Coordinates of N, CA and C and ligand atoms in Angstrom, one line a residue:
X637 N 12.1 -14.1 41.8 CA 12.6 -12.9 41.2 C 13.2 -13.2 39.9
X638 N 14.2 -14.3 39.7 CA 14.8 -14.6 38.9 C 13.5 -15.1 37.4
X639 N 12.6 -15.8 38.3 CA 11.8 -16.5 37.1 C 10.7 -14.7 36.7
X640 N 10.7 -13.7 37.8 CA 10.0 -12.9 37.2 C 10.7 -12.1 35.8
X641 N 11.8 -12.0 36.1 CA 13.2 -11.4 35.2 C 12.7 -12.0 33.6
X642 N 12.6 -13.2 33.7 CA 12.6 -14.2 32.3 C 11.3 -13.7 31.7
X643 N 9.9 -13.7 32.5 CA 8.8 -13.4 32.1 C 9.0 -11.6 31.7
X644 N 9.2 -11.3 32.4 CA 9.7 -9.7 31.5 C 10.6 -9.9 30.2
X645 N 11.7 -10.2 30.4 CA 12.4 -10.2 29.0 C 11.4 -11.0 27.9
X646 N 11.0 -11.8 28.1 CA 10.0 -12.9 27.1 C 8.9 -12.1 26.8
X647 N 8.3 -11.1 27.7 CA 6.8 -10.3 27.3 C 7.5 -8.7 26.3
X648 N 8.8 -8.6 26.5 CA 9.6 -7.5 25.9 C 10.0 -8.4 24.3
X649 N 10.5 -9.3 24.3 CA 10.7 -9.8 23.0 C 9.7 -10.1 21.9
X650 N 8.7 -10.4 23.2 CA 7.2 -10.3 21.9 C 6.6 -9.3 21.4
X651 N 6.7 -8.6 22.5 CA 6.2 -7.2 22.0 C 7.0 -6.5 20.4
X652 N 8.6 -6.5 20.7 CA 9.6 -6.1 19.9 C 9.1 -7.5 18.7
X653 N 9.0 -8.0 18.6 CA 8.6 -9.3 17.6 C 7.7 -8.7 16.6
X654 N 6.4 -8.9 17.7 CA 4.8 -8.1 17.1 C 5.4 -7.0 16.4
X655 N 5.7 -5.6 16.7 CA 6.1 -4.5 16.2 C 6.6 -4.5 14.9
X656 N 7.8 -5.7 15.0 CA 8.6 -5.7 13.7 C 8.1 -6.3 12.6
X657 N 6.8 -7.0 12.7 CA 6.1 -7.3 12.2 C 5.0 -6.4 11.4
X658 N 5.8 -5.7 10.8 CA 4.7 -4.2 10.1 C 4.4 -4.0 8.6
X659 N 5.4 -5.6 7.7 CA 5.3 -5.5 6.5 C 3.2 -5.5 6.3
X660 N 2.5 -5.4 5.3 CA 1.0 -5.2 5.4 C 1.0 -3.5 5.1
X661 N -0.6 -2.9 5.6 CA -1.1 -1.7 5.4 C -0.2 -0.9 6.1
X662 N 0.3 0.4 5.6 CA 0.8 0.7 6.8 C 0.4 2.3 7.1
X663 N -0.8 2.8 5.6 CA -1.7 3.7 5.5 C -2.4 3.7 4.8
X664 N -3.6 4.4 4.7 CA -4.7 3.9 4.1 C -5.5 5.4 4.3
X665 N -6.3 5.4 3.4 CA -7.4 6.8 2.4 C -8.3 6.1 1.9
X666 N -9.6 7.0 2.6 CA -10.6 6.3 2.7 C -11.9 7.5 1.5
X667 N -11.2 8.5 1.0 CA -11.9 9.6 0.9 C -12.5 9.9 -0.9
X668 N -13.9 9.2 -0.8 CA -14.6 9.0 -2.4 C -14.4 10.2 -2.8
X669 N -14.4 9.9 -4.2 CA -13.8 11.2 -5.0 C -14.8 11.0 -6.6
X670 N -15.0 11.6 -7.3 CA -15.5 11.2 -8.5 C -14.3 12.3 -9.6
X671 N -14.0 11.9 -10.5 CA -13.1 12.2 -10.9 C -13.9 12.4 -12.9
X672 N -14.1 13.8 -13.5 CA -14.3 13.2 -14.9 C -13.6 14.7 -15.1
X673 N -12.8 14.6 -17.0 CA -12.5 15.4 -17.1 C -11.5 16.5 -16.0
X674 N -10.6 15.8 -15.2 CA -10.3 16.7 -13.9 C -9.4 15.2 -13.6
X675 N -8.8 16.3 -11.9 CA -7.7 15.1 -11.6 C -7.4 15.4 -10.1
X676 N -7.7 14.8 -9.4 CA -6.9 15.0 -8.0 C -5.6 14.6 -7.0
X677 N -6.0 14.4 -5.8 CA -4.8 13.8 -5.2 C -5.6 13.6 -3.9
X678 N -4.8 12.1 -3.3 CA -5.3 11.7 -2.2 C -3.9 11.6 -1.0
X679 N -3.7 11.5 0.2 CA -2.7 11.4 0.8 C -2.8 10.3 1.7
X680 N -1.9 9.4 2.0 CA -1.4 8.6 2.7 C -0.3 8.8 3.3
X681 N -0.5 9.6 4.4 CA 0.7 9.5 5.5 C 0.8 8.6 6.4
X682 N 2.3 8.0 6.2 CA 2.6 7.3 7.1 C 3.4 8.0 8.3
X683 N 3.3 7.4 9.3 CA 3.6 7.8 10.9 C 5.3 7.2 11.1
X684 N 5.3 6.2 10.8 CA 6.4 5.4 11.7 C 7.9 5.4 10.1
X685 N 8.5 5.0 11.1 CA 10.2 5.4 9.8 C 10.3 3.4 9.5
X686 N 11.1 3.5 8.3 CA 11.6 2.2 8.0 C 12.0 2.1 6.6
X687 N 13.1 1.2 6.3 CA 13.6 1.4 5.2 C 12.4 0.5 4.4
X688 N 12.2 0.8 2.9 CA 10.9 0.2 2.2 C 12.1 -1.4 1.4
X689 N 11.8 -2.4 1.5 CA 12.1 -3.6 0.7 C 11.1 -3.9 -0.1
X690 N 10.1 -3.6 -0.1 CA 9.1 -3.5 -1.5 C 7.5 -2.8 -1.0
X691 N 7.3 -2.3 -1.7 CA 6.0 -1.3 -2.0 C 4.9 -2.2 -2.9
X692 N 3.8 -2.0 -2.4 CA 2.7 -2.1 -3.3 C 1.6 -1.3 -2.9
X693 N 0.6 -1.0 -3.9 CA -0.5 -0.1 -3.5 C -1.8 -0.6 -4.0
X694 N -2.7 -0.6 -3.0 CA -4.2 -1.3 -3.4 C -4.9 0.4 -3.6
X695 N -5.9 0.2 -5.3 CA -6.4 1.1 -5.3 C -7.7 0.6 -5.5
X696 N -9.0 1.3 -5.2 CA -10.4 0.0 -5.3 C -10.7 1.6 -6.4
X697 N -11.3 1.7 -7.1 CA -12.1 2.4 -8.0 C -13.4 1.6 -8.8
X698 N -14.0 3.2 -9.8 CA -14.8 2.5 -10.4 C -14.8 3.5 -11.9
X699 N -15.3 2.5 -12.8 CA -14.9 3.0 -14.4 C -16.2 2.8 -15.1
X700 N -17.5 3.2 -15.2 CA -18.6 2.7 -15.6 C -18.4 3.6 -16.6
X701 N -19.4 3.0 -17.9 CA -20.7 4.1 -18.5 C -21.8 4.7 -17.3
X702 N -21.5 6.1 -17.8 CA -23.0 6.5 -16.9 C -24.1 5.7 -16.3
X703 N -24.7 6.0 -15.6 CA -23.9 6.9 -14.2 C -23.3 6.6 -13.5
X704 N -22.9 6.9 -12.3 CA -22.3 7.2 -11.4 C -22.4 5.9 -10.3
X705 N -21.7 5.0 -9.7 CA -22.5 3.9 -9.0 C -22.2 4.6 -7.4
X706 N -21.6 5.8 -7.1 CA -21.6 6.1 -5.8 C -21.4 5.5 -4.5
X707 N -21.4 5.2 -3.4 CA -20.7 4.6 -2.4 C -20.8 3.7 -2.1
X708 N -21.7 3.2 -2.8 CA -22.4 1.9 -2.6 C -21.4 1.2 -3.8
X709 N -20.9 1.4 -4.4 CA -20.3 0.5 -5.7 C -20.8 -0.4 -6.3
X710 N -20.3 -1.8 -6.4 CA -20.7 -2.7 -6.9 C -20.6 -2.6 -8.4
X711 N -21.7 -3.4 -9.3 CA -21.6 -3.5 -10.8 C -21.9 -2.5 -11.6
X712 N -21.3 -2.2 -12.6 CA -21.8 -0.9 -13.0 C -23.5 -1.2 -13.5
X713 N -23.8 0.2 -13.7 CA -25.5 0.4 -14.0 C -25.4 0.9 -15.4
X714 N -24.6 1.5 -16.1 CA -24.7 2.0 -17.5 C -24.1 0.6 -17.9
X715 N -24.5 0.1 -19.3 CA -24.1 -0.8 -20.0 C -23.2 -0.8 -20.9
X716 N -22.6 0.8 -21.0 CA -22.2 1.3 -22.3 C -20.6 1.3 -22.3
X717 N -19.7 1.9 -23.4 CA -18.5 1.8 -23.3 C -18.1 2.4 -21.9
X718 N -17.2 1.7 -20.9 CA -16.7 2.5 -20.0 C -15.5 3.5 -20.2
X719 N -15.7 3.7 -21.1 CA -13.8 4.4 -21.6 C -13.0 4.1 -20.7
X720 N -12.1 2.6 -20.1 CA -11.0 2.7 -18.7 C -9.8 3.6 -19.6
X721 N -9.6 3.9 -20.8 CA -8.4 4.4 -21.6 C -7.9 5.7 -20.7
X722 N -9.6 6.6 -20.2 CA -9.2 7.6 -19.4 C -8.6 7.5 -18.1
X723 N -8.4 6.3 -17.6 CA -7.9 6.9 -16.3 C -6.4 6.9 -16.1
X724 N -6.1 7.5 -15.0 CA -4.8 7.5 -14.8 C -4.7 8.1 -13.1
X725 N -3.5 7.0 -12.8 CA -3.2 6.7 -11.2 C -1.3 7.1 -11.5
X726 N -1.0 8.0 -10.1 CA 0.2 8.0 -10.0 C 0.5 7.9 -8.8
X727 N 2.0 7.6 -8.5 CA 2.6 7.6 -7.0 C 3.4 8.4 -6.6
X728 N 3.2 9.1 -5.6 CA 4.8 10.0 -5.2 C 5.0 9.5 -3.9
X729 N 6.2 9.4 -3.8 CA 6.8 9.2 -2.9 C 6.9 10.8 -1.9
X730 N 7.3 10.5 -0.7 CA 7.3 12.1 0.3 C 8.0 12.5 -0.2
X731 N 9.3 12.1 -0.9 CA 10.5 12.9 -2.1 C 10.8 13.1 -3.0
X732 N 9.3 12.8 -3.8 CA 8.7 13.1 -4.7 C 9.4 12.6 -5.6
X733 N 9.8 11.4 -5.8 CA 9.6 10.1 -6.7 C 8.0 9.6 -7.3
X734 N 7.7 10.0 -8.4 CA 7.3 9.2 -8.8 C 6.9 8.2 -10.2
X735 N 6.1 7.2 -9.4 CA 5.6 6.2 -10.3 C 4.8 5.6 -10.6
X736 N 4.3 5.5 -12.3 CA 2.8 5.7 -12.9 C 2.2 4.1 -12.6
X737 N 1.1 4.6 -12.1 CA 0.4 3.1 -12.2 C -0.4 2.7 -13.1
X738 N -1.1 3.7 -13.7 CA -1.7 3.8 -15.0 C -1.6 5.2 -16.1
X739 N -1.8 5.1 -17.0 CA -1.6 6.2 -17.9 C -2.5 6.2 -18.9
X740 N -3.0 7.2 -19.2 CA -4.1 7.4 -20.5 C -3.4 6.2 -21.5
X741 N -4.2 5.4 -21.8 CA -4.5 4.5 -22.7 C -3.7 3.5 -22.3
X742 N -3.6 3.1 -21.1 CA -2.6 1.7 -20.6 C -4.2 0.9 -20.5
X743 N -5.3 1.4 -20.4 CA -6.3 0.1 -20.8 C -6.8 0.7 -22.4
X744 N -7.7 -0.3 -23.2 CA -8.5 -0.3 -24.2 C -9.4 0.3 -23.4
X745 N -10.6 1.0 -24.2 CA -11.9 2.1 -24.0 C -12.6 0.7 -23.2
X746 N -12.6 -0.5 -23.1 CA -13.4 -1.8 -22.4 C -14.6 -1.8 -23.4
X747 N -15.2 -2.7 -22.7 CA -16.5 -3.2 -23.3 C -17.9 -3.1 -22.4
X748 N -17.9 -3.4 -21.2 CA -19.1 -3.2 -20.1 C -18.9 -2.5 -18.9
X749 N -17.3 -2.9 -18.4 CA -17.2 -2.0 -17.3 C -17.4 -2.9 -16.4
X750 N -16.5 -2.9 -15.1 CA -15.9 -4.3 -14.4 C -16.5 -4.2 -12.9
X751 N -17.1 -2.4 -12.7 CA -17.6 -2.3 -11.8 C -16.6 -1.9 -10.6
X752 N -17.3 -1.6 -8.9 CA -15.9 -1.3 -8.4 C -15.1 -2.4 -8.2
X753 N -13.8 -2.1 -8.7 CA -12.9 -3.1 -8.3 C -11.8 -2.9 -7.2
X754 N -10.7 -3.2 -6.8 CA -9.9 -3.2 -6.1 C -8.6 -3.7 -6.6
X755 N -7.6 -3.1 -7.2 CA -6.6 -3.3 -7.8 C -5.2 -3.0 -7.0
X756 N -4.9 -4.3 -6.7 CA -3.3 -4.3 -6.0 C -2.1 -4.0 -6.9
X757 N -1.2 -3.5 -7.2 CA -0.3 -2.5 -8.2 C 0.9 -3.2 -7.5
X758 N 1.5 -4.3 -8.3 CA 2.6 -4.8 -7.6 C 3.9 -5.4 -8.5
X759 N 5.3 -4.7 -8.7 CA 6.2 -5.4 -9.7 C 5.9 -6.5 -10.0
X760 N 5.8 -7.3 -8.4 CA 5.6 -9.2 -8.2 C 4.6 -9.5 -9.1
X761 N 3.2 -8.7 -9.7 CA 2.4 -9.2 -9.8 C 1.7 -9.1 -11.2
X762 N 0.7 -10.0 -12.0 CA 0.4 -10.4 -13.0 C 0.8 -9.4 -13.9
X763 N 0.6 -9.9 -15.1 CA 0.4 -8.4 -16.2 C -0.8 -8.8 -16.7
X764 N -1.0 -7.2 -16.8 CA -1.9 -6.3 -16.8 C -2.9 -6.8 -18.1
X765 N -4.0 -7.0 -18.0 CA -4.7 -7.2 -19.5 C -5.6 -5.8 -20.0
X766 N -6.0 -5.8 -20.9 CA -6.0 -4.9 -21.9 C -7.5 -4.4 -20.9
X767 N -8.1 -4.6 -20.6 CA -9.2 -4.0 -19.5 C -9.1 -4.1 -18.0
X768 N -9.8 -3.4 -17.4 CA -9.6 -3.3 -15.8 C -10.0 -4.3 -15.5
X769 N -9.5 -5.3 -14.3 CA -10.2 -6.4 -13.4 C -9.6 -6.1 -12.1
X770 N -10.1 -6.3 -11.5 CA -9.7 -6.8 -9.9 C -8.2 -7.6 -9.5
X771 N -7.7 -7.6 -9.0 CA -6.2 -8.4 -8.9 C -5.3 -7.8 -8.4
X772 N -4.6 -8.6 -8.6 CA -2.7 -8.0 -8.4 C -1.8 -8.0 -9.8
X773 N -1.8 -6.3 -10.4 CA -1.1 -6.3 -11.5 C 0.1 -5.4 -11.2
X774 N 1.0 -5.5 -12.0 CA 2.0 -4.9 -12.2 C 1.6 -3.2 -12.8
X775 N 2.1 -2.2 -11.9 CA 1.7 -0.9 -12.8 C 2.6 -0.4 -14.1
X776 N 2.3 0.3 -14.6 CA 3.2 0.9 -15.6 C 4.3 1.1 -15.4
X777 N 4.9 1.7 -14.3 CA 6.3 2.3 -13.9 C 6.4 1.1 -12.9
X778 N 7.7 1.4 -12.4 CA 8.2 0.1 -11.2 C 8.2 0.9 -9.9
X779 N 7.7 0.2 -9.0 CA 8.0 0.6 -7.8 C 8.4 0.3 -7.0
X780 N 9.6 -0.2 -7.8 CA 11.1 -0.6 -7.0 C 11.6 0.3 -7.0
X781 N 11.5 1.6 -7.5 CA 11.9 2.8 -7.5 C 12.1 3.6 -6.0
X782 N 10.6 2.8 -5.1 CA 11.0 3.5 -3.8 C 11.5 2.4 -3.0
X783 N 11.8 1.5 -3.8 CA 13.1 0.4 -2.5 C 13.9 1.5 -1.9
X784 N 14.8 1.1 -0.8 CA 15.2 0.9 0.3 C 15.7 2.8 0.5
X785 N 14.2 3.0 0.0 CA 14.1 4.8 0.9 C 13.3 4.5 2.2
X786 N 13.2 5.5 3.1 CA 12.4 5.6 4.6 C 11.3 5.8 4.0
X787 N 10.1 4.9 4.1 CA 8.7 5.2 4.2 C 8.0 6.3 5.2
X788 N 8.6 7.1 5.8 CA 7.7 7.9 6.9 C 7.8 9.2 5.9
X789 N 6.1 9.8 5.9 CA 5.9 10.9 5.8 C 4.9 10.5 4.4
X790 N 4.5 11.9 3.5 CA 2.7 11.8 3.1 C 3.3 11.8 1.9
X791 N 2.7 10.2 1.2 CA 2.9 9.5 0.1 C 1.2 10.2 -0.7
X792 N 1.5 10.9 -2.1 CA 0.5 11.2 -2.7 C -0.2 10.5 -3.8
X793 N -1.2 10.1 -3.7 CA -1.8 9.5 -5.1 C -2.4 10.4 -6.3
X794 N -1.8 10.9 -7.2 CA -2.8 11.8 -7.9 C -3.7 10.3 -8.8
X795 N -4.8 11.1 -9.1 CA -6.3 10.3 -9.6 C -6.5 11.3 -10.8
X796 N -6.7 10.4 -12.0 CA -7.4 11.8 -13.5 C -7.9 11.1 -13.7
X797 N -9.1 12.0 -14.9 CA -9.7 10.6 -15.7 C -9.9 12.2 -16.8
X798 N -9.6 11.7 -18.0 CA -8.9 12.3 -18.9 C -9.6 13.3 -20.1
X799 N -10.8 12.5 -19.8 CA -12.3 13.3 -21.0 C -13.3 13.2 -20.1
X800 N -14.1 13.9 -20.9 CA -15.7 14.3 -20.4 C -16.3 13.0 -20.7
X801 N -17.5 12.9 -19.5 CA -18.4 11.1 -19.8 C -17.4 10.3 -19.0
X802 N -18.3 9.9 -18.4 CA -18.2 8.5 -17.8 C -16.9 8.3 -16.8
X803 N -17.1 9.4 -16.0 CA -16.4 9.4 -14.8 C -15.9 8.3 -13.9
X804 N -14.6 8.7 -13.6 CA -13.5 7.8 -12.9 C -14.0 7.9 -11.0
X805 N -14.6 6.6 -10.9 CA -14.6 7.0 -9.3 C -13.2 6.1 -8.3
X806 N -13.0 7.0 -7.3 CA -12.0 7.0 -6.2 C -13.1 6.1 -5.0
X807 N -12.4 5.3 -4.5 CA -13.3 4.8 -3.0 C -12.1 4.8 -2.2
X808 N -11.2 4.1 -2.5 CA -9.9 3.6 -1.1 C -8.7 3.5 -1.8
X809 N -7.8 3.7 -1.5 CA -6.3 3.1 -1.5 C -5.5 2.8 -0.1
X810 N -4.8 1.5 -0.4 CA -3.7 1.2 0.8 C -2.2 1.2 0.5
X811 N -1.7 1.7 1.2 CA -0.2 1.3 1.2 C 0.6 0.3 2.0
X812 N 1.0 -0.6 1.0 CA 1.1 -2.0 1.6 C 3.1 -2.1 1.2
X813 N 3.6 -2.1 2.7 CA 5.1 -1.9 2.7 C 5.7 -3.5 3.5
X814 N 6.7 -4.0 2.5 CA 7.4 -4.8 3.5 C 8.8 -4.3 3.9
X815 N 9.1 -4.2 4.8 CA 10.7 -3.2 5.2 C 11.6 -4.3 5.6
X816 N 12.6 -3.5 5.0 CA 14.0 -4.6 4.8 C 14.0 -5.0 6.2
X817 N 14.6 -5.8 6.2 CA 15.0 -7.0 7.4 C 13.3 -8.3 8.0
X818 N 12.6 -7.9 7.0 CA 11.2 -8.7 6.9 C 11.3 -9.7 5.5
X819 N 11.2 -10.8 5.8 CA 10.7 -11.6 4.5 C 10.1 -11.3 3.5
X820 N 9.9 -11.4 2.7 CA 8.9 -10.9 1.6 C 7.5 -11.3 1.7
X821 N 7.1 -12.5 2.6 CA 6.0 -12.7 2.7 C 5.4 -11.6 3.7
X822 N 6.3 -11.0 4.5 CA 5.7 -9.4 5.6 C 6.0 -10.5 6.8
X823 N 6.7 -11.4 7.1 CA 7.1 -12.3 8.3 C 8.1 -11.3 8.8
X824 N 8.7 -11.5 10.1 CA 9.9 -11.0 10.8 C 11.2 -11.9 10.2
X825 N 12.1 -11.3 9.6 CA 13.3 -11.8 9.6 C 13.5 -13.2 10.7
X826 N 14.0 -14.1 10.1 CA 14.6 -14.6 11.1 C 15.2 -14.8 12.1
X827 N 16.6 -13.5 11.8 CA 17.9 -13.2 12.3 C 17.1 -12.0 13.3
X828 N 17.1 -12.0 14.7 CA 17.2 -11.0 15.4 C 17.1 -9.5 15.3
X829 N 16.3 -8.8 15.4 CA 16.9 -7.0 15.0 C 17.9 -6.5 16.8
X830 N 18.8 -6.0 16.3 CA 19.6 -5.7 17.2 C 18.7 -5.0 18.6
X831 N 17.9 -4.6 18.5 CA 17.1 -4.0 19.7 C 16.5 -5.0 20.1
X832 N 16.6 -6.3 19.8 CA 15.9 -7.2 20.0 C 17.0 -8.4 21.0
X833 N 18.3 -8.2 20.4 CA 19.3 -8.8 20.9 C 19.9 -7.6 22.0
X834 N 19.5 -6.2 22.2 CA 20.1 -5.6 23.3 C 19.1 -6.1 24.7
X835 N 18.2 -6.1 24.2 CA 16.8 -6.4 25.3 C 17.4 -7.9 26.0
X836 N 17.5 -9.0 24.9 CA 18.0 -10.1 25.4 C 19.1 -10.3 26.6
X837 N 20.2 -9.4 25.7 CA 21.8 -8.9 27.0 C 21.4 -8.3 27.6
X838 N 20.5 -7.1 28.0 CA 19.9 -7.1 29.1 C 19.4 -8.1 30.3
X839 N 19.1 -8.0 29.6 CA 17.9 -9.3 30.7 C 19.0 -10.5 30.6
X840 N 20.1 -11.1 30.1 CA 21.1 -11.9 30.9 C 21.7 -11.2 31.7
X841 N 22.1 -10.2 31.0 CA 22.9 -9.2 32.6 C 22.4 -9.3 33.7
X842 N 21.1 -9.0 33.9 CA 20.0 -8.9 35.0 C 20.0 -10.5 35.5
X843 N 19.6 -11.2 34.9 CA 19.8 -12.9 35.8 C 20.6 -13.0 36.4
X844 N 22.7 -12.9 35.5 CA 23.7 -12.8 36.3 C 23.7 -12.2 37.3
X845 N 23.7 -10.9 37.5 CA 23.5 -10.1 38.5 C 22.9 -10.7 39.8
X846 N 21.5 -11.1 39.5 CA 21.0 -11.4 40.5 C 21.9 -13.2 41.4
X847 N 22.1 -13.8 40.2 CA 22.6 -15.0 40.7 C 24.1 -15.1 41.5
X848 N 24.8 -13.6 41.1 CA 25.4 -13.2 41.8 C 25.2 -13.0 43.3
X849 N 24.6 -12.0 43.3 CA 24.1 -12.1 45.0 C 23.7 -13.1 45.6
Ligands
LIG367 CA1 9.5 -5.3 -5.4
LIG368 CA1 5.9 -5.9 -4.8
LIG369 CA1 -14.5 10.7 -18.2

């Protein structure tokens, strides 16, 4: 009885472990969009509550010369100027904070066009060069802005691309959250979460008890 007690509380602590372990995706929009001359918005709702310790956002797009590389992606097929000058990516927060990850003319017009890429948007991360690549850059605005607000509820992306020609395509975006009391690498804290140490006093209560009898 006693050794079952231990294996409960131990299969409760990992579970409570795993769980707290939610720094990573924690929503994700999957819905192609082509974007020229025009602007939309995508939504990422999140489900579960937690204070935000830092934000980042993966956005994958595509910026060609004509035409269009469609769902398939990959390298662009026009050769020509991709104008990236036109695009522009924003963030809102569900309380409607927001902050710009690109803005008309935060790139040069480019030179060939970099094809679909996948762009992680992160304070931590590089700066930004004068054309689109693939990576982890820092956006225009900070999105430390949505430090230590509750992440639950529908984070918006608006998407524009600014002139006619040579349309801005949408493939995916992720919302990538580590929440306070998690390491910055997205590990569990070291230190215990209190529901983690009630579970524990639990389950000594329950041993005592029994060893009582
Ligand atoms: Ca940060
Ligand atoms: Ca960050
Ligand atoms: Ca355009």
């Amino acid at each position: 009885m006693k050794r079952n007690i231990i294996k409960i509380v131990g299969a409760l602590m990992l579970v409570f472990g795993v769980a707290n372990a939610q720094a990573g995706v924690i929503a994700t929009d999957n819905a192609y969009g082509v974007f020229d001359n025009s602007s939309g918005q995508r939504y990422l709702d999140v489900q579960s509550h937690g204070l935000i310790a830092d934000l980042n956002i993966l956005v994958s797009f595509a910026k060609c010369d004509n035409p269009v590389l469609g769902l398939a992606g990959g390298q662009c097929i026009g050769k020509g100027t991709p104008y990236e000058n036109e695009i522009v990516l924003r963030l809102t927060s569900p309380g409607g904070i927001k902050v710009d990850l690109v803005t008309q003319d935060t790139f040069t017009q480019g030179s060939t066009g970099a094809g679909q890429v996948a762009v992680t948007f992160d304070d931590e991360g590089a700066v930004r060069g004068p054309q689109v690549q693939a990576g982890v850059f820092r956006p225009v605005g900070k999105l430390s802005a949505f430090d230590s607000l509750d992440m639950f509820g529908r984070w918006t992306l608006s998407i524009g691309d600014t002139s006619r020609q040579d349309p801005l395509e949408y493939y995916y975006s992720q919302l990538i959250v580590t929440l306070e009391g998690e390491d910055q690498q997205g590990d569990p804290a070291q230190v215990p979460e209190p529901a983690t140490l009630g579970l524990l006093a639990l389950g000594l209560a329950g041993l005592a008890m029994l060893r009582r009898r």
